[in-house]
Amino acid sequence: MTDNLNGDSILTGNGHRNTRKRRAVIKALSESGKPVTAEEIYLSLINSGDSVCISTVYRTLDFLFSENIIKKMRFNDNESACYEINRNEHSHKLVCRGCRKTISLDVCPLSEFEDKLKKETLFNITGHNLEIFGYCPDCNSESSLI
Amino acid sequence: MTDNLNGDSILTGNGHRNTRKRRAVIKALSESGKPVTAEEIYLSLINSGDSVCISTVYRTLDFLFSENIIKKMRFNDNESACYEINRNEHSHKLVCRGCRKTISLDVCPLSEFEDKLKKETLFNITGHNLEIFGYCPDCNSESSLI
DNA sequence: TTAGTTGCAAATCGTTTGCATCAAG
DNA sequence: CTTGATGCAAACGATTTGCAACTAA
């Protein structure tokens, strides 16, 4: 699959060009297992010896986003946008408020609920944010000692 | 409740001051039933004849957010941050990405799911964030015309 | 009186854009 | 060759900040 991402398939066709920079951006995105900012991608490319400028990173990200190859998201507060390869799985995370350890959930408890909502509200529902938080066993016993 | 919000309770104590501008910002927030941007609050105050400058609006919003009186959120894309009175009822909302119209959901689809998770992961689950978004009938038909 | 609040203008931060140059096809 | 991709620097929009004036307590 990494092969698939680095390969030509995505970048060619429709007049798009398969350039070294674009390949590098995709590589950076797929190698970091978590959502990353444009800045982080930029720095990672610089560190790997690929010279790029930040606007090229942004332009590439816009391109990949418009091609639906990556997802774009923001984590509630201020922060800059984060990008992540769009593996079309849909998953949520359980996050520990203490140590930030996260557990990926293999089920989405909302799918049927959204279907019901769609019918009730006539909204065209495009997505949701769901984050469940608490304390993992370790942090929980720790906090109860305080 | 509106009375409560406009009242002194929130704004006084801890060295905070109950000023006309702060009251006006809270009023604007509680009168618009949907999440609003700093700019929108600013304009609404100007229209009501309250003279403010945008930085005061931002500072007031920061203050209210840090006091946990309002919530701050962003709707996925670029756009500016939106703010909303934090009514501490546990409820979720369906938000239109177009006009930001919101529908309060009277059920939380997660309660049984969380019980199951607790058993499976041994996490002490303390809460969750859930926001469902999409396009309301109006905005949806509008966008499909383009 | 005095510390918190405001307005103003300038600064900052993330992101976008115009334009000339470069390179993939 | 032709057109899409890039670098650069300047522009942009949202938000923040320094500072002096103001005002609630």
CSV table of C-alpha atoms in Angstrom, one decimal, chain A residues 11-127:
chain,number,residue,atom,x,y,z
A,11,LEU,CA,-0.1,11.5,-9.3
A,12,THR,CA,-0.5,11.0,-13.0
A,13,GLY,CA,-3.6,11.4,-15.2
A,14,ASN,CA,-5.8,14.4,-15.7
A,15,GLY,CA,-2.8,16.5,-16.6
A,16,HIS,CA,-1.2,16.1,-13.1
A,17,ARG,CA,2.5,15.6,-12.8
A,18,ASN,CA,4.4,13.1,-10.8
A,19,THR,CA,7.1,15.3,-9.3
A,20,ARG,CA,9.8,14.6,-6.8
A,21,LYS,CA,8.3,17.1,-4.3
A,22,ARG,CA,4.9,15.6,-4.5
A,23,ARG,CA,6.3,12.2,-4.0
A,24,ALA,CA,8.2,13.5,-1.0
A,25,VAL,CA,5.1,15.0,0.6
A,26,ILE,CA,3.1,11.8,0.2
A,27,LYS,CA,6.0,9.8,1.6
A,28,ALA,CA,6.1,12.1,4.7
A,29,LEU,CA,2.4,11.8,5.2
A,30,SER,CA,2.3,8.1,4.9
A,31,GLU,CA,5.4,7.5,7.1
A,32,SER,CA,4.1,9.5,10.1
A,33,GLY,CA,1.3,7.5,11.6
A,34,LYS,CA,-0.5,10.5,12.8
A,35,PRO,CA,-2.1,13.7,11.5
A,36,VAL,CA,0.6,16.3,10.7
A,37,THR,CA,0.7,20.0,9.9
A,38,ALA,CA,2.1,21.6,6.8
A,39,GLU,CA,4.9,22.9,8.8
A,40,GLU,CA,5.8,19.5,10.1
A,41,ILE,CA,5.8,18.1,6.6
A,42,TYR,CA,8.0,20.9,5.5
A,43,LEU,CA,10.5,20.3,8.2
A,44,SER,CA,10.5,16.6,7.7
A,45,LEU,CA,11.3,17.2,4.0
A,46,ILE,CA,14.1,19.6,4.8
A,47,ASN,CA,15.5,17.1,7.2
A,48,SER,CA,15.5,14.4,4.6
A,49,GLY,CA,17.5,16.7,2.3
A,50,ASP,CA,14.6,17.5,0.0
A,51,SER,CA,14.6,21.2,-0.6
A,52,VAL,CA,11.0,22.6,-0.7
A,53,CYS,CA,9.3,25.8,0.2
A,54,ILE,CA,6.3,25.9,2.5
A,55,SER,CA,4.0,27.2,-0.2
A,56,THR,CA,4.7,24.1,-2.3
A,57,VAL,CA,3.8,22.0,0.6
A,58,TYR,CA,0.5,23.9,1.0
A,59,ARG,CA,-0.2,23.6,-2.7
A,60,THR,CA,0.6,20.0,-2.7
A,61,LEU,CA,-1.7,19.4,0.3
A,62,ASP,CA,-4.5,21.3,-1.4
A,63,PHE,CA,-4.0,19.2,-4.4
A,64,LEU,CA,-4.1,15.9,-2.5
A,65,PHE,CA,-7.1,17.1,-0.5
A,66,SER,CA,-9.0,18.0,-3.6
A,67,GLU,CA,-8.2,14.6,-5.0
A,68,ASN,CA,-9.5,13.1,-1.9
A,69,ILE,CA,-6.1,11.4,-1.2
A,70,ILE,CA,-5.7,13.0,2.2
A,71,LYS,CA,-8.0,14.2,5.0
A,72,LYS,CA,-7.8,17.7,6.5
A,73,MET,CA,-8.7,18.3,10.1
A,74,ARG,CA,-8.3,20.7,13.0
A,75,PHE,CA,-8.1,19.8,16.6
A,76,ASN,CA,-10.7,22.0,18.2
A,77,ASP,CA,-8.7,24.9,19.5
A,78,ASN,CA,-6.4,27.2,17.6
A,79,GLU,CA,-3.7,25.2,16.0
A,80,SER,CA,-3.0,24.8,12.3
A,81,ALA,CA,-4.7,22.3,10.1
A,82,CYS,CA,-3.5,18.7,10.2
A,83,TYR,CA,-3.4,16.3,7.3
A,84,GLU,CA,-3.5,12.6,7.1
A,85,ILE,CA,-3.6,10.0,4.4
A,86,ASN,CA,-7.2,9.1,3.7
A,87,ARG,CA,-7.3,5.4,4.3
A,88,ASN,CA,-10.9,4.9,3.9
A,89,GLU,CA,-11.5,3.2,7.1
A,90,HIS,CA,-13.5,5.1,9.6
A,91,SER,CA,-12.3,4.9,13.2
A,92,HIS,CA,-12.5,6.6,16.6
A,93,LYS,CA,-10.2,6.8,19.5
A,94,LEU,CA,-10.4,6.4,23.2
A,95,VAL,CA,-7.9,8.9,24.7
A,96,CYS,CA,-6.4,8.8,28.2
A,97,ARG,CA,-6.5,12.2,29.8
A,98,GLY,CA,-3.5,11.4,31.9
A,99,CYS,CA,-0.9,9.9,29.7
A,100,ARG,CA,-2.6,10.5,26.3
A,101,LYS,CA,-2.3,6.8,25.4
A,102,THR,CA,-4.9,6.1,22.8
A,103,ILE,CA,-6.8,3.0,21.9
A,104,SER,CA,-8.3,2.7,18.4
A,105,LEU,CA,-11.9,1.5,18.4
A,106,ASP,CA,-12.8,-0.9,15.7
A,107,VAL,CA,-16.5,0.0,15.7
A,108,CYS,CA,-18.2,3.2,15.1
A,109,PRO,CA,-21.3,3.4,17.4
A,110,LEU,CA,-22.9,6.1,15.2
A,111,SER,CA,-23.6,4.6,11.9
A,112,GLU,CA,-27.2,3.4,12.5
A,113,PHE,CA,-27.8,6.5,14.6
A,114,GLU,CA,-26.8,8.7,11.7
A,115,ASP,CA,-29.1,6.9,9.4
A,116,LYS,CA,-32.0,7.6,11.8
A,117,LEU,CA,-31.0,11.2,12.0
A,118,LYS,CA,-30.8,11.6,8.2
A,119,LYS,CA,-34.4,10.5,8.0
A,120,GLU,CA,-35.6,12.6,10.9
A,121,THR,CA,-33.9,15.8,10.0
A,122,LEU,CA,-33.4,15.6,6.2
A,123,PHE,CA,-29.8,16.7,6.8
A,124,ASN,CA,-27.2,15.5,4.4
A,125,ILE,CA,-24.9,14.2,7.1
A,126,THR,CA,-21.3,14.3,6.0
A,127,GLY,CA,-19.5,13.2,9.1
